Short mmCIF file of C-alpha atoms and ligand atoms in Angstrom, two decimals:
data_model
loop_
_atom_site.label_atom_id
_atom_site.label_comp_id
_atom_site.label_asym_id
_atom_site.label_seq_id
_atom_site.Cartn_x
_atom_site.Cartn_y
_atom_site.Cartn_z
CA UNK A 1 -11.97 112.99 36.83
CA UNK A 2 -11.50 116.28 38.58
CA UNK A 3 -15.36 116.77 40.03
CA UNK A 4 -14.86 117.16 43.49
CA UNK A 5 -14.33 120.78 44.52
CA UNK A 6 -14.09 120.69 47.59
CA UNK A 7 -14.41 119.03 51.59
CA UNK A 8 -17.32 120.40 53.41
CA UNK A 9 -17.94 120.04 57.76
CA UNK A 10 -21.08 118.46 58.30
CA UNK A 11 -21.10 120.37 61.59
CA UNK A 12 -20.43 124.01 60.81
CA UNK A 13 -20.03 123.90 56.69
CA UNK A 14 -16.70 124.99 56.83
CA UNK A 15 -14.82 124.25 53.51
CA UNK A 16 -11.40 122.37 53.46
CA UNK A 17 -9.04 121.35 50.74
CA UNK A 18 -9.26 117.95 48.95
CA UNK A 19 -6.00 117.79 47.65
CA UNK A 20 -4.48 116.46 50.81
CA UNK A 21 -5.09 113.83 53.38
CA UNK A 22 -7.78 115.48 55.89
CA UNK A 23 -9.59 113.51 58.64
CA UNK A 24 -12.48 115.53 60.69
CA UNK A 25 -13.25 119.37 61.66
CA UNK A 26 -13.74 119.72 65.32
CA UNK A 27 -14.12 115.78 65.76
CA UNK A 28 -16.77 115.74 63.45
CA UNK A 29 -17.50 114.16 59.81
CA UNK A 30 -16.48 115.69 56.65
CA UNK A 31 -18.74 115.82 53.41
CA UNK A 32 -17.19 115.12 49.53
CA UNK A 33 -18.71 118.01 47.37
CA UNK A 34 -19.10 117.54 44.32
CA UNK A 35 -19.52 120.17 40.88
CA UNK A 36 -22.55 118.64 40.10
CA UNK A 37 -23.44 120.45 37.04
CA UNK A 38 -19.83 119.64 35.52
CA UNK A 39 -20.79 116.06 36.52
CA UNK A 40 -24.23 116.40 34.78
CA UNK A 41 -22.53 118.01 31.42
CA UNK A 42 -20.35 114.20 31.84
CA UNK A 43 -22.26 111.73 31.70
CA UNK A 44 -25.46 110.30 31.00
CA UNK A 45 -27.61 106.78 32.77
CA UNK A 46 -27.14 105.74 29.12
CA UNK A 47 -23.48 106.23 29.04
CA UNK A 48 -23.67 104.16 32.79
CA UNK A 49 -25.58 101.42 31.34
CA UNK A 50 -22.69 100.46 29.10
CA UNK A 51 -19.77 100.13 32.25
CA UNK A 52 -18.40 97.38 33.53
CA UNK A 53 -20.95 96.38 36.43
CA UNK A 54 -18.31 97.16 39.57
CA UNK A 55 -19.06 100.38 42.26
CA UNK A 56 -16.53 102.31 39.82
CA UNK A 57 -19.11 102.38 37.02
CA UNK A 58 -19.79 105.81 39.05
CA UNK A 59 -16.60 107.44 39.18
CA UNK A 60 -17.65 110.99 37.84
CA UNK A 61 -19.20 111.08 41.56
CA UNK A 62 -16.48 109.03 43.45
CA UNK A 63 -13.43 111.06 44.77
CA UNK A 64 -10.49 109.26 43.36
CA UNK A 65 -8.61 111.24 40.70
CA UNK A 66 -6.24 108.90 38.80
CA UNK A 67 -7.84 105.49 37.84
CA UNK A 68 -4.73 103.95 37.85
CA UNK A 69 -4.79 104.87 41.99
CA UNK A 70 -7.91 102.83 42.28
CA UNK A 71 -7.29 99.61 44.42
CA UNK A 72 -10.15 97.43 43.53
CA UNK A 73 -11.16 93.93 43.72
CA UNK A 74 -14.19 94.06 41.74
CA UNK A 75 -16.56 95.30 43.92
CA UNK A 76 -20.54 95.91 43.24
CA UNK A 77 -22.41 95.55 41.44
CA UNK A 78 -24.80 93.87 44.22
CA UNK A 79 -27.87 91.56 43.13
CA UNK A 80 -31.46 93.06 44.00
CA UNK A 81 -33.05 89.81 45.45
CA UNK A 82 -37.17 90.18 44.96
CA UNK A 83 -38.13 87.87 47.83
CA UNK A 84 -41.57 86.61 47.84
CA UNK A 85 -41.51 83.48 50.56
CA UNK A 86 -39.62 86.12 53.14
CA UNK A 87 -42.21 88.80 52.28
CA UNK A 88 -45.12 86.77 53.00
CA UNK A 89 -44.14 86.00 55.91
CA UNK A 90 -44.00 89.30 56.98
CA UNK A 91 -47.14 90.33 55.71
CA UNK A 92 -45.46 92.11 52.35
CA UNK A 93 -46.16 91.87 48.69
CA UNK A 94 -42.73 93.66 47.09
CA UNK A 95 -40.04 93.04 49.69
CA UNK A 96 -36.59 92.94 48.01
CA UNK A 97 -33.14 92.53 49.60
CA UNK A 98 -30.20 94.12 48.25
CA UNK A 99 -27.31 91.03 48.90
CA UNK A 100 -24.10 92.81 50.01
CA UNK A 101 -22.81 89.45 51.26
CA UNK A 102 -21.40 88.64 48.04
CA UNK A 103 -18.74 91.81 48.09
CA UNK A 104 -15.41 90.79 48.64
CA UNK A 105 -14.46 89.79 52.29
CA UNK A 106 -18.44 89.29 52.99
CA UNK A 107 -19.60 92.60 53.83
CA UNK A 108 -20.45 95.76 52.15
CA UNK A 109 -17.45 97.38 54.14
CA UNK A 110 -15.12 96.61 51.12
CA UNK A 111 -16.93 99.41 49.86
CA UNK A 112 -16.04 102.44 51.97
CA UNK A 113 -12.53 100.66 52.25
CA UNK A 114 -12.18 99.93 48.49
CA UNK A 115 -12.58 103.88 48.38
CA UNK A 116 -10.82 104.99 51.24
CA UNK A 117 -7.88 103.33 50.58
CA UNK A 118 -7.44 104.22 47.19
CA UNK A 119 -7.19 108.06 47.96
CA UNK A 120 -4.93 107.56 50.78
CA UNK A 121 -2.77 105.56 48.38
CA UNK A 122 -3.31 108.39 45.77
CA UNK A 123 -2.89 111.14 48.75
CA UNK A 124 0.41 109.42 50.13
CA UNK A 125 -1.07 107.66 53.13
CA UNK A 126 1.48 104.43 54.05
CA UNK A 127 0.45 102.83 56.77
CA UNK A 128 -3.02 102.46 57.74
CA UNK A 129 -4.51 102.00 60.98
CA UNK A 130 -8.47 100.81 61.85
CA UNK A 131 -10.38 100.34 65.03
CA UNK A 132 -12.61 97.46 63.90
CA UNK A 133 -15.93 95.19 65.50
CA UNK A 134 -15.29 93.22 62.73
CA UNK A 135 -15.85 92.97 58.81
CA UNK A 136 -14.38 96.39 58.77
CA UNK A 137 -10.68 95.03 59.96
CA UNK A 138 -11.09 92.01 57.10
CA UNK A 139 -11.67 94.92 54.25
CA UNK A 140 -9.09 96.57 55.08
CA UNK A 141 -6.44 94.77 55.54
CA UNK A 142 -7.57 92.89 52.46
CA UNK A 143 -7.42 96.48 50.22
CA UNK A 144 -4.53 97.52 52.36
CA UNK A 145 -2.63 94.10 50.92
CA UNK A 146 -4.12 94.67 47.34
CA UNK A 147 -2.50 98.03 47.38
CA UNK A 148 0.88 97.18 48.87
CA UNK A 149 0.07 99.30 52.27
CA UNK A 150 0.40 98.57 55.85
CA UNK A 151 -2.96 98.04 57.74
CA UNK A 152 -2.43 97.82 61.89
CA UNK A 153 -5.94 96.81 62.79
CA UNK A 154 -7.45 96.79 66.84
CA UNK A 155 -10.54 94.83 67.77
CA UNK A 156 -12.12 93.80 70.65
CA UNK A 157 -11.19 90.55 72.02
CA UNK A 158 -15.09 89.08 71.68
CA UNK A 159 -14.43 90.04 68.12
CA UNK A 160 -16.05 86.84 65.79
CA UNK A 161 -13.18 84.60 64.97
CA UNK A 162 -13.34 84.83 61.67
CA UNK A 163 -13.23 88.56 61.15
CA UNK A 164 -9.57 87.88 63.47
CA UNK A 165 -8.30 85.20 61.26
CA UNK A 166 -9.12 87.35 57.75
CA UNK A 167 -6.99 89.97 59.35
CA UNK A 168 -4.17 87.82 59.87
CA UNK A 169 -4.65 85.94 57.06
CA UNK A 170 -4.32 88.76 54.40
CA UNK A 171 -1.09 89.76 56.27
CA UNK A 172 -2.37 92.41 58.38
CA UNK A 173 -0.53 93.80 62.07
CA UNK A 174 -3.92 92.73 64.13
CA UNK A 175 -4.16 92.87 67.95
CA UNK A 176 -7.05 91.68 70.12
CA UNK A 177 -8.09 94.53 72.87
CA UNK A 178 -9.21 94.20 75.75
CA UNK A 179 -11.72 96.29 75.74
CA UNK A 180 -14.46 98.22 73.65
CA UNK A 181 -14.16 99.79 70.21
CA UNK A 182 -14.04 102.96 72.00
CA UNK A 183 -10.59 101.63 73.39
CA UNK A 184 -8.67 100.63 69.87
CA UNK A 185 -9.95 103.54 68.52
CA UNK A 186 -7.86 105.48 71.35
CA UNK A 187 -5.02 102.98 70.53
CA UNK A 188 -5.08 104.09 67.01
CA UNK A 189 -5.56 107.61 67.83
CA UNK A 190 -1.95 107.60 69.67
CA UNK A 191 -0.88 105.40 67.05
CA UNK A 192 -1.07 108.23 64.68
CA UNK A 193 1.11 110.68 66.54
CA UNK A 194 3.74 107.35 67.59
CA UNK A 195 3.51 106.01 64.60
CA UNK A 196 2.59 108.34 61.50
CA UNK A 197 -0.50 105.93 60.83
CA UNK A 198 -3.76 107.35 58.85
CA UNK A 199 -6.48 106.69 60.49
CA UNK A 200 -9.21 104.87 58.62
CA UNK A 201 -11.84 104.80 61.21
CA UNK A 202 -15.85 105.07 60.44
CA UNK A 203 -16.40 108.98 59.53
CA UNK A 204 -12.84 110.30 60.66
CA UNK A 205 -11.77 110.43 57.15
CA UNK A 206 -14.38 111.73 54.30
CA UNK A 207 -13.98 108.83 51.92
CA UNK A 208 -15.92 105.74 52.77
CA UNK A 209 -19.11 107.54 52.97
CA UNK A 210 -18.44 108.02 49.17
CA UNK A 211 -17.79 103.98 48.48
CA UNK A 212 -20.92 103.01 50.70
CA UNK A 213 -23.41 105.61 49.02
CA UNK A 214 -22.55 103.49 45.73
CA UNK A 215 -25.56 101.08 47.51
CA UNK A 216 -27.76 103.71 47.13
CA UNK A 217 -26.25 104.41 43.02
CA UNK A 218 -26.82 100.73 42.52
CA UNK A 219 -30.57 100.17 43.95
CA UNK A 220 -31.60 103.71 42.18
CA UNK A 221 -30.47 102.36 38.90
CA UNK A 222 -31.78 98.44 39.25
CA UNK A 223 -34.79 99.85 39.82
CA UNK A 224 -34.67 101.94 36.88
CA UNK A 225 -33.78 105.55 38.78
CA UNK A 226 -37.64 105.11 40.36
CA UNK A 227 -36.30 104.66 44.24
CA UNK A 228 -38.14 102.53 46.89
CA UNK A 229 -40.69 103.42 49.39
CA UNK A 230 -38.76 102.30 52.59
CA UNK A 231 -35.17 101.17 53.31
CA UNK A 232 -34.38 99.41 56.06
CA UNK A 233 -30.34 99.76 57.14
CA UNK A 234 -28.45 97.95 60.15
CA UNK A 235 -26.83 101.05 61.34
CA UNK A 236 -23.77 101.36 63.32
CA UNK A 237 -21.59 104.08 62.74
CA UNK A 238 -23.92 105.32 59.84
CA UNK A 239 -21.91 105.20 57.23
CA UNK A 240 -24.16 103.56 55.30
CA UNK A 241 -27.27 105.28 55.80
CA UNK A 242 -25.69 108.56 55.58
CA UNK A 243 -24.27 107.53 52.02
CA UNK A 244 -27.31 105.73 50.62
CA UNK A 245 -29.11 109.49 51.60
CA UNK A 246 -25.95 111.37 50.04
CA UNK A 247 -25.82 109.73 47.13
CA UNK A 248 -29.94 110.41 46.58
CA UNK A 249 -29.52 113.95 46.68
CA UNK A 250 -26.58 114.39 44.44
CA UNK A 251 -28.40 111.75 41.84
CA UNK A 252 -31.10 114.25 42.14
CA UNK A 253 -28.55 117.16 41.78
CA UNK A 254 -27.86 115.77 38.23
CA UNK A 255 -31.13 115.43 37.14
CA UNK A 256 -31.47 111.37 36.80
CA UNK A 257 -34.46 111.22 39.99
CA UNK A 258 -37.39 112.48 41.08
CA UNK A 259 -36.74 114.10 44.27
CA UNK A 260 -39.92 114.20 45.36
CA UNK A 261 -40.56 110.41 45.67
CA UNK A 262 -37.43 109.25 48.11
CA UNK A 263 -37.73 106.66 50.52
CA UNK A 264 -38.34 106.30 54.19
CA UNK A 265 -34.68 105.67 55.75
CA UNK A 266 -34.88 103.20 59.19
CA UNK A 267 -32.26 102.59 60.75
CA UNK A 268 -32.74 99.70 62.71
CA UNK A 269 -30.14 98.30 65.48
CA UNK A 270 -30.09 95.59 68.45
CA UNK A 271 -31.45 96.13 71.68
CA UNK A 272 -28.09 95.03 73.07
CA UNK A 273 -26.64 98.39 71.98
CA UNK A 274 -29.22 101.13 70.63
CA UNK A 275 -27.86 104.80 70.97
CA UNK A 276 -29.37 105.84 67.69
CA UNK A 277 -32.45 104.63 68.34
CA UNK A 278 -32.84 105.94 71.90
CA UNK A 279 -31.90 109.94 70.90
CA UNK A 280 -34.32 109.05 67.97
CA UNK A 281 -37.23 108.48 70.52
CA UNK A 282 -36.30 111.59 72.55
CA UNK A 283 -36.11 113.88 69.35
CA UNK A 284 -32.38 114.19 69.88
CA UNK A 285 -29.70 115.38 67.17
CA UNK A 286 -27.26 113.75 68.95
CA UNK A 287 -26.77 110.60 71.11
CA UNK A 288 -25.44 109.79 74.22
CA UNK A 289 -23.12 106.87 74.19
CA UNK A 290 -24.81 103.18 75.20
CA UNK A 291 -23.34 101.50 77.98
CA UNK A 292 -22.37 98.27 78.12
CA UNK A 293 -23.21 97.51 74.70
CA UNK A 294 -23.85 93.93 73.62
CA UNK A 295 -25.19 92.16 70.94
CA UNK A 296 -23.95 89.48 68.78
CA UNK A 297 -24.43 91.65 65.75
CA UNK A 298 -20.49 92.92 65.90
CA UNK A 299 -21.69 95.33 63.21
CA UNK A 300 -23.65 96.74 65.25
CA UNK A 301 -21.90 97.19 68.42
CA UNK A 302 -20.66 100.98 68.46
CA UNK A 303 -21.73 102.74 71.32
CA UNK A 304 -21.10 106.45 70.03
CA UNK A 305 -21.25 107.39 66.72
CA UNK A 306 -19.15 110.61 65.33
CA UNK A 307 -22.06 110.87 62.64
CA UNK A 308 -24.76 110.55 64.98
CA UNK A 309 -26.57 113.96 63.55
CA UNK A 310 -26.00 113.08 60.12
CA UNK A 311 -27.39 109.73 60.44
CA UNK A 312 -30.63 111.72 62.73
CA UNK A 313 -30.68 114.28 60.09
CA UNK A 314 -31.25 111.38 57.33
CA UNK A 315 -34.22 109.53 58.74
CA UNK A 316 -35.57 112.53 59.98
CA UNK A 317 -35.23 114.36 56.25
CA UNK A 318 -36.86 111.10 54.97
CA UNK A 319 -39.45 110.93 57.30
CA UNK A 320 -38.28 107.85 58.33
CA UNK A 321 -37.99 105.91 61.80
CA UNK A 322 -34.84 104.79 64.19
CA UNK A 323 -35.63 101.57 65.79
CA UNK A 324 -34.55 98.72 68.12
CA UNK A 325 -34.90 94.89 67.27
CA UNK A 326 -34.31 92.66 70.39
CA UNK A 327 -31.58 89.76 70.05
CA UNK A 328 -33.62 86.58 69.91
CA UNK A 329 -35.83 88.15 67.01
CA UNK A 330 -33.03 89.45 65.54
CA UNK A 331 -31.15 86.23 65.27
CA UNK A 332 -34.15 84.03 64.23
CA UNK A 333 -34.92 86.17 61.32
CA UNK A 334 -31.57 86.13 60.06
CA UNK A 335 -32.12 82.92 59.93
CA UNK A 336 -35.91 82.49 58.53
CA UNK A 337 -34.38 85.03 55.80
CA UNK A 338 -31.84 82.56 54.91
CA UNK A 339 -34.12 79.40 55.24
CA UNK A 340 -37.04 80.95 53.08
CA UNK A 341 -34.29 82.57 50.62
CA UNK A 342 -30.92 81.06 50.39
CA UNK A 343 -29.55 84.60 51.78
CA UNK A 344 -26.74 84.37 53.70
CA UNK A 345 -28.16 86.65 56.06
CA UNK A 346 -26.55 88.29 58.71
CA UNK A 347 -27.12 88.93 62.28
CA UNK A 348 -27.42 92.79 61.25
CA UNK A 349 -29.69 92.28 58.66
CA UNK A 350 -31.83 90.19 61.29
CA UNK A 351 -32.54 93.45 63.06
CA UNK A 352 -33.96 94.77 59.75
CA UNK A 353 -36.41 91.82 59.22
CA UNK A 354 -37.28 91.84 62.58
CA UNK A 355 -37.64 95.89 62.96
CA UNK A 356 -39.75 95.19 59.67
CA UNK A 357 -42.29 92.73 60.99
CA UNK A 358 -42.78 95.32 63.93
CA UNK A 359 -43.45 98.41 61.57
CA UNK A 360 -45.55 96.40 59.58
CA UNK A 361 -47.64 94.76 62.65
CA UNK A 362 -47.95 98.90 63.56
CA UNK A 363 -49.28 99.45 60.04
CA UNK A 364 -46.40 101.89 59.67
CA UNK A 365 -45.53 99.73 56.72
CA UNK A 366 -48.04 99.27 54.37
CA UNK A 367 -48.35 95.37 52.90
CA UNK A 368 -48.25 96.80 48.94
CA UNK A 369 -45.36 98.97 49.60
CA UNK A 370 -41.64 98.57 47.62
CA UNK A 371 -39.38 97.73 50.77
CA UNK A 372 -36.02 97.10 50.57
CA UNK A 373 -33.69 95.42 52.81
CA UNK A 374 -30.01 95.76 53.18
CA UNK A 375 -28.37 92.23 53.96
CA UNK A 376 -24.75 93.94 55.07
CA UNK A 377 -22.47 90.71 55.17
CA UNK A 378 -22.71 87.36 55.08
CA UNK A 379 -23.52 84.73 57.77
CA UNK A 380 -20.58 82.54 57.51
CA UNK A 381 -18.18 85.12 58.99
CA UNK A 382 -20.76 84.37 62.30
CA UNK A 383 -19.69 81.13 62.34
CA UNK A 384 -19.94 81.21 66.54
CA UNK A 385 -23.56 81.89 66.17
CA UNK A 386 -25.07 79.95 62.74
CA UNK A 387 -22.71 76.78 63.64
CA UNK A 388 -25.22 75.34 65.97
CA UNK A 389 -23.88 71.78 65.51
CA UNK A 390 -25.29 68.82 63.04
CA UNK A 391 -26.86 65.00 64.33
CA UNK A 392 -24.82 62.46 63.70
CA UNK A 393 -25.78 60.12 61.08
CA UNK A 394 -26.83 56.79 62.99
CA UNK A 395 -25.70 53.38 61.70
CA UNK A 396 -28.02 51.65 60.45
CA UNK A 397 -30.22 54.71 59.26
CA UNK A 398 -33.38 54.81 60.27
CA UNK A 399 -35.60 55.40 57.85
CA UNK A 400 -38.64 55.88 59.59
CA UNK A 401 -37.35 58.72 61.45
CA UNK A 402 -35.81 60.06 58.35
CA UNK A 403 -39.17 60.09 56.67
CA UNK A 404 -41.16 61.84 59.59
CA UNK A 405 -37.93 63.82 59.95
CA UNK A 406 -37.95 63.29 63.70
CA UNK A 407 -34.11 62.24 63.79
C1 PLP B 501 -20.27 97.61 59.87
C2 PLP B 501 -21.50 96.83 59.64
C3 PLP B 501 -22.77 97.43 59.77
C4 PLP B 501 -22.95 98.86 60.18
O1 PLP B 501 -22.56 99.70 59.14
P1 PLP B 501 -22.48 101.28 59.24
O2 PLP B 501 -22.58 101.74 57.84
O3 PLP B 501 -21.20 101.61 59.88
O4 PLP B 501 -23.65 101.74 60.05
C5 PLP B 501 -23.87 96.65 59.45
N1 PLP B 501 -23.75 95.36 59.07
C6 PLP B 501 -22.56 94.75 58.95
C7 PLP B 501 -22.51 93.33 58.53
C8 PLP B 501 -21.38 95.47 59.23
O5 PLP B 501 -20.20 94.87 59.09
#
């Protein structure tokens, strides 16, 4: 599947070899280019439609060469949820959310690691090494296992308990820091020279942008290559944005979309820790790093993003919006989502819902629109925060207060 000709700086466009392990130009992101013509001579949506519904179904534009090199545990295809109790209640008449909770290890990060782990496997990579606030750590040490490889993984000690035990539990070397994720990433920065690891972080190697923009393969062909008009993404490092935006403009490359109708990217974060959202409001490219960042949204908690610009660059192509959801809202409509829905919603995907019933209170959403919602991971791996404790059962019942529901 040799369509990728090359590795591209998002900062300067200089071009770099694929055909070895490469991590960033001048601290900054690389882009996956693809020969897009060669890729449109390859295959057709009606060849697509008969694949086996995993991520993979897209390999003419994913990076991996050999298919026997691809470690996979049967990622994608996500459902599109139409949700019609959560959209009334925020005013909407077509609100869908795309359910990445049900990827393996809960979160959509199995994508960029299900990826990024295969071509360091297929590029030589051994030992793998990730600075983690969470669901990121659990993907990859659960690829790293499925592909025989080391993973050394570094989170902060506030890190939700049961992103720690999936590290340990799929055999991964995983340390608590005490610290930020500024502070294991500098761990596994030395680490590299010490200890000859490859560094897996968000954006410092080119490949997980190309598992997460999958999402945006996925919705564009469940919705029969006729894209939304708004997304709403819990961003952190950006990965997923800048994929989703990616993978629209190589799918219109190829021919399959209208280019002309693409959606309105936000990119919506917590209060507690908002430095895309703040250079967004200023009409910066880049953004200064948030102090003392805190939110129980773990995805969310990244203070300074490398991709900062490209993630800017995105909503600002798409005529889109960064915003800000404080905690309390974001937290209670994780948890209306999953009441009105039976989505296991996720603190990130709070700040979505809650960002949502802002814009559309501002009438910057309007009530017929197609919106869809990314629900990143899954609640249970919050188990601190949607464990809030049960009433015990008394003995006798009473009945009564069972029937008013007052117990
Ligand atoms: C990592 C993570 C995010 C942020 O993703 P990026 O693509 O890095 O911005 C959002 N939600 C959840 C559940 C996450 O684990």
């Amino acid at each position: 599947m040799p369509f990728v000709t090359h590795l591209e700086s998002a900062i300067n466009g200089t071009s770099l070899p694929h055909d070895q392990l490469q991590t960033t130009h001048e601290g900054r992101p690389l882009w996956v280019r693809y020969d897009l013509e060669a890729v449109a001579g390859a295959v057709t949506r009606e060849d697509l439609a008969t694949r086996a519904p995993t991520m993979w179904r897209y390999r003419e534009l994913l990076p991996v060469e050999h298919e026997k090199n691809v470690v996979s545990l049967g990622e994608g295809m996500t459902p599109l949820l139409h949700c019609e109790r959560l959209g009334a209640s925020l005013g909407l008449t077509n609100l869908w959310v795309k359910d990445e909770s049900q990827l393996p290890t809960g979160s959509f990060k199995s994508r960029g690691l299900a990826v990024a782990v295969s071509r360091a496997k297929e590029l030589g990579a051994k030992r793998l090494a990730i600075p983690t606030a969470g669901n990121a750590g659990g993907a990859l040490a659960a690829y790293a296992a499925r592909a025989g490889m080391e993973a050394w993984i570094f989170m902060p000690a506030d890190t939700p308990i049961v992103n720690q035990a999936e590290a340990a539990n799929y055999g991964a070397n995983a340390f608590l820091v005490d610290g930020l994720i500024t502070d294991c990433g500098m761990v596994v920065r030395e680490g590299t020279r010490q200890m000859g690891w490859f560094d897996v972080s968000t954006l410092k190697e080119p490949y997980r942008i190309e598992g997460k923009k999958t999402m945006g393969f996925e919705l564009a062909e469940q919705l029969g290559w006729d894209l939304p008009d708004v997304i709403l993404y819990p961003t952190g490092g950006g990965t997923g944005l800048i994929g989703m935006w990616k993978a629209f403009t190589e799918l219109g490359g190829i021919g399959w979309l209208n280019t002309e109708h693409r959606p309105r990217m936000i990119s919506c974060q917590a209060a507690g820790c908002a430095p895309i959202s703040t250079a967004w409001e200023k009409g910066d490219r880049f953004a200064e790093p948030f102090p003392n960042p805190v939110t129980a949204a773990s995805g969310l908690r990244v203070p300074k993003a490398v991709g900062d610009f490209m993630i800017l660059d995105a909503v600002n192509e798409s005529g889109g919006q960064a915003r800000a959801a404080e905690e309390d809202a974001l937290l209670a409509w994780a948890r209306r989502g999953a009441e009105l829905e039976g989505i296991s919603f996720a603190p990130e995907a709070g700040a979505c819902l809650a960002v949502l019933e802002t814009m559309v209170s501002e009438g910057a959403i309007d009530p017929n629109e197609r919106v869809v919602v990314y629900n990143t991971g899954a609640a249970q791996k919050y188990l601190e925060i949607i464990n809030t404790g049960l009433p015990e059962l008394p003995d006798p019942v009473d009945w009564e207060a069972m029937a008013s529901r007052t117990f």
